[in-house]
Coordinates of C-alpha atoms in Angstrom, one line a residue:
M156 CA 14.7 -6.7 21.1
L157 CA 12.8 -6.0 17.8
L158 CA 12.7 -3.3 15.5
A159 CA 9.7 -4.5 13.7
I160 CA 8.8 -2.4 11.0
D161 CA 5.9 -2.3 7.9
C162 CA 6.2 0.2 4.7
G163 CA 2.9 0.9 3.6
N164 CA 2.4 3.5 0.4
T165 CA 0.5 5.5 3.1
N166 CA 2.5 5.4 6.9
T167 CA 5.1 3.5 8.1
V168 CA 4.7 1.6 11.6
F169 CA 7.3 0.8 13.7
S170 CA 6.9 -1.3 16.7
I171 CA 9.8 -2.8 19.9
W172 CA 8.7 -6.1 19.7
D173 CA 9.9 -7.5 23.2
G174 CA 9.6 -10.9 23.0
A175 CA 6.4 -11.2 25.1
R176 CA 4.7 -8.1 23.9
F177 CA 5.1 -5.1 22.1
L178 CA 6.3 -2.3 24.0
A179 CA 5.5 0.4 21.8
T180 CA 4.3 1.0 18.6
W181 CA 4.8 3.9 16.3
R182 CA 3.5 5.6 13.2
I183 CA 5.1 7.6 10.4
A184 CA 3.9 9.1 6.9
T185 CA 6.1 7.1 4.1
D186 CA 8.5 9.2 2.7
H187 CA 11.1 8.1 -0.1
K188 CA 12.9 11.3 0.5
R189 CA 12.8 10.8 4.1
T190 CA 17.0 9.7 5.4
A191 CA 18.2 7.0 8.0
D192 CA 19.6 10.7 10.3
E193 CA 15.0 11.5 9.9
Y194 CA 14.5 8.2 10.9
F195 CA 16.4 8.2 14.1
V196 CA 15.9 11.6 15.1
W197 CA 12.0 11.2 14.9
F198 CA 12.2 7.5 16.4
S199 CA 15.5 8.3 19.5
S200 CA 12.8 11.4 20.2
L201 CA 9.4 9.3 20.4
L202 CA 11.8 6.6 23.1
M203 CA 12.2 9.6 25.1
L204 CA 8.7 11.3 25.0
T205 CA 7.5 8.1 26.2
K206 CA 9.8 6.7 28.7
T207 CA 9.9 3.4 27.0
E208 CA 13.8 1.6 27.2
A209 CA 14.2 -0.8 24.8
K210 CA 17.9 -1.6 22.9
I211 CA 17.6 -2.9 19.2
T212 CA 19.5 -5.7 18.4
E213 CA 17.3 -7.1 15.4
A214 CA 14.8 -5.9 13.0
I215 CA 12.7 -6.6 10.6
I216 CA 11.8 -5.1 6.7
S217 CA 8.5 -5.3 5.3
S218 CA 7.9 -2.8 3.0
T219 CA 5.3 -2.3 -0.6
V220 CA 7.5 0.5 -1.6
P221 CA 11.2 -0.2 -2.6
R222 CA 12.3 3.4 -2.4
V223 CA 12.7 3.5 0.9
V224 CA 14.3 0.5 2.3
F225 CA 17.5 1.3 1.9
N226 CA 17.5 4.7 4.7
L227 CA 15.2 1.8 6.4
R228 CA 18.9 -0.6 6.1
V229 CA 21.3 2.3 6.6
L230 CA 18.8 3.0 9.9
C231 CA 19.5 -0.3 11.1
N232 CA 22.7 -0.8 10.0
R233 CA 24.1 2.6 11.8
Y234 CA 22.3 3.4 14.3
F235 CA 21.6 -0.1 16.2
D236 CA 24.2 -2.6 15.0
C237 CA 22.4 -5.0 13.1
R238 CA 21.4 -5.9 9.6
P239 CA 18.0 -6.5 9.0
L240 CA 15.1 -8.6 7.5
V241 CA 13.6 -7.6 4.2
V242 CA 10.5 -10.0 3.2
G243 CA 10.3 -10.3 -0.1
K244 CA 14.4 -10.8 0.0
P245 CA 15.7 -14.3 -1.1
E246 CA 17.9 -14.1 2.4
C247 CA 14.3 -13.8 4.7
R248 CA 13.3 -16.9 5.0
L249 CA 9.0 -18.0 5.1
P250 CA 7.8 -20.7 6.6
V251 CA 6.0 -21.8 3.2
A252 CA 6.4 -20.9 0.0
P253 CA 3.7 -19.2 -2.0
R254 CA 2.3 -20.8 -4.7
V255 CA 1.7 -18.4 -7.8
D256 CA 2.5 -17.8 -11.4
Q257 CA 5.9 -17.9 -12.1
G258 CA 7.9 -14.3 -11.9
T259 CA 5.3 -13.2 -10.4
T260 CA 6.5 -10.9 -7.3
V261 CA 3.9 -11.2 -3.8
G262 CA 3.8 -7.6 -2.0
P263 CA 5.5 -8.6 1.8
D264 CA 2.4 -7.4 3.4
R265 CA 0.3 -9.9 2.5
L266 CA 2.8 -12.8 3.2
V267 CA 3.6 -12.0 6.5
N268 CA -0.7 -11.2 6.9
T269 CA -0.8 -14.7 6.1
V270 CA 1.9 -16.2 7.7
A271 CA -0.1 -14.5 10.6
G272 CA -3.2 -15.7 10.1
F273 CA -2.4 -19.1 9.8
A274 CA -0.5 -19.3 13.0
R275 CA -3.9 -17.6 14.6
H276 CA -6.7 -18.8 12.4
G277 CA -5.3 -22.5 10.4
G278 CA -5.7 -22.2 6.8
D279 CA -9.0 -22.2 4.9
L280 CA -8.9 -18.2 5.4
I281 CA -9.6 -15.2 3.7
V282 CA -7.6 -12.2 4.7
V283 CA -9.4 -9.0 3.2
D284 CA -6.9 -5.9 4.4
F285 CA -8.3 -2.5 4.0
G286 CA -5.6 -0.8 4.0
T287 CA -4.5 1.8 0.8
A288 CA -5.6 -0.9 -1.7
T289 CA -8.1 -3.7 -0.3
T290 CA -6.5 -6.8 -0.9
F291 CA -8.8 -9.7 -0.7
D292 CA -5.5 -13.0 0.7
V293 CA -6.5 -16.4 0.4
V294 CA -4.4 -19.2 2.3
D295 CA -4.4 -22.5 1.7
T296 CA -4.4 -25.1 4.1
D297 CA -0.6 -25.7 4.7
G298 CA -0.7 -22.3 5.3
A299 CA 0.4 -21.4 1.9
Y300 CA -0.6 -17.4 0.7
I301 CA -1.7 -19.2 -2.7
G302 CA -3.1 -16.1 -4.6
G303 CA -5.6 -12.7 -3.7
V304 CA -7.9 -9.5 -5.2
I305 CA -6.6 -6.1 -5.2
A306 CA -9.4 -3.4 -5.4
P307 CA -9.3 0.4 -5.0
G308 CA -8.6 1.5 -1.2
V309 CA -11.5 3.1 0.7
N310 CA -10.0 6.8 1.2
L311 CA -8.3 5.8 -2.3
S312 CA -11.5 5.6 -3.9
L313 CA -12.8 8.9 -2.0
E314 CA -10.1 10.7 -3.5
A315 CA -10.5 9.8 -7.0
L316 CA -13.8 11.1 -7.2
H317 CA -13.3 14.2 -5.6
M318 CA -10.2 14.6 -8.1
A319 CA -12.6 13.5 -11.4
A320 CA -15.7 15.6 -9.9
A321 CA -15.7 19.0 -9.9
A322 CA -18.9 20.1 -8.2
L323 CA -17.7 16.6 -5.6
P324 CA -16.6 17.5 -2.2
H325 CA -13.4 15.8 -0.5
V326 CA -14.9 13.9 2.3
D327 CA -13.8 11.5 5.2
I328 CA -15.1 7.7 5.1
S329 CA -17.7 7.2 8.4
K330 CA -20.5 5.0 8.9
P331 CA -24.4 7.4 7.4
A332 CA -26.7 7.8 9.4
R333 CA -28.7 6.3 7.0
T334 CA -28.5 4.6 3.3
I335 CA -30.2 7.6 1.2
G336 CA -28.2 10.6 1.5
T337 CA -30.1 14.0 2.1
N338 CA -26.9 16.5 0.8
T339 CA -24.0 16.1 -1.4
V340 CA -20.9 14.7 2.1
A341 CA -24.2 12.1 2.8
C342 CA -24.4 10.5 -0.6
M343 CA -21.1 9.7 -1.4
Q344 CA -20.4 8.6 1.8
S345 CA -23.1 6.4 1.7
G346 CA -21.7 5.3 -1.4
V347 CA -18.4 4.7 -0.5
Y348 CA -19.8 3.0 3.3
W349 CA -22.2 0.8 1.8
G350 CA -20.3 0.0 -1.5
Y351 CA -17.4 -1.1 -0.2
I352 CA -19.5 -3.0 2.1
G353 CA -21.2 -4.9 -0.6
L354 CA -17.7 -5.0 -2.6
V355 CA -16.2 -7.0 -0.1
E356 CA -19.2 -9.1 0.5
G357 CA -19.4 -9.7 -3.4
I358 CA -15.7 -10.3 -3.4
V359 CA -15.4 -13.3 -0.3
R360 CA -19.0 -15.3 -2.1
Q361 CA -17.5 -15.6 -5.6
I362 CA -13.8 -16.6 -3.5
K363 CA -15.3 -19.5 -1.3
L364 CA -17.3 -20.5 -4.7
E365 CA -14.0 -21.1 -6.1
R366 CA -12.4 -22.8 -3.7
D367 CA -15.4 -25.0 -2.7
R368 CA -14.9 -25.5 0.9
P369 CA -15.6 -23.5 4.1
M370 CA -13.4 -20.9 4.8
K371 CA -12.9 -18.3 7.6
V372 CA -12.5 -14.2 7.4
I373 CA -10.4 -12.3 8.8
A374 CA -10.1 -8.7 8.3
T375 CA -6.9 -6.0 9.1
G376 CA -6.4 -2.1 8.4
G377 CA -7.1 0.7 10.2
L378 CA -11.1 1.0 8.4
A379 CA -11.5 -2.7 9.3
P380 CA -13.7 -1.8 12.8
L381 CA -15.3 0.4 10.7
F382 CA -16.7 -1.6 8.2
A383 CA -17.1 -4.8 10.6
Q384 CA -19.9 -3.1 12.2
D385 CA -22.3 -3.9 9.4
T386 CA -21.2 -7.5 8.1
T387 CA -21.4 -10.5 9.7
L388 CA -18.5 -12.0 6.9
F389 CA -15.6 -11.5 9.5
D390 CA -15.0 -14.0 11.8
A391 CA -12.3 -11.9 13.6
V392 CA -11.3 -8.6 13.3
E393 CA -7.1 -8.1 13.9
D394 CA -5.2 -5.0 14.4
D395 CA -2.3 -6.2 14.8
L396 CA -1.7 -8.6 12.0
T397 CA 1.0 -7.6 9.8
M398 CA 2.9 -6.3 12.7
Q399 CA 2.4 -9.7 14.6
G400 CA 3.4 -11.4 11.4
L401 CA 6.7 -9.8 11.0
V402 CA 8.0 -10.9 14.7
L403 CA 7.1 -14.6 13.6
V404 CA 8.9 -14.1 10.4
S405 CA 11.8 -13.2 12.4
Q406 CA 11.4 -15.5 15.4
L407 CA 11.8 -18.4 12.2
N408 CA 14.4 -16.9 10.5
M409 CA 16.7 -16.6 13.9
T410 CA 16.0 -20.0 14.8
E411 CA 17.6 -21.3 11.5
Q412 CA 20.0 -19.3 12.5
G413 CA 20.7 -21.1 15.5
L414 CA 20.4 -17.7 16.9

């Protein structure tokens, strides 16, 4: 079975793929100080608690936090006796190489989102990922990643607002009952909620103008369903896009190796 690991700036997701479906998916806070042994204790405990039977034979890692990769590699080598693929490394092949400026490093999560988005929806695609940063990935007709946009993430913006203005409290993101807030929390929630819908719609509009062709738009990330309820922009909302991309990249590399 395949262990797919997606390490983001805030959380790290572990999913077990049995060849047809995901058996289980778990999330842990990203911490570069966490050792391979600590990962294994946490992981094996969840296997036992959920009665998930899985023998890991392969692993693939996508990480936007380079410092955690070493311990994740050790985890796979020591406890699962396999050498993990690491998206973005030369030995990890992609269906189509990204076409960006020479010397540019593309985030591994954006690469796997591109692979999964193209497999599910074809080319001429915009993938909007509501993560720690809000990213817009543009997928060409042949499935190549050709660039995009990076904007501050929703929760990051709320945190910055709270840190920079002493009188403003920390609030959670949610859809406000009304656009015009009648208290501080409601005002902040309205500004962030409707502000981000305007940001996403505006950036997508500009990308479409620049590309000058019809383009599908899909959303992913934990906050995607929240924002999708008040815009007709998205053709689909994909909650497992990154994990599906990791599975596809792993399958491609195993096939090319004749395994």
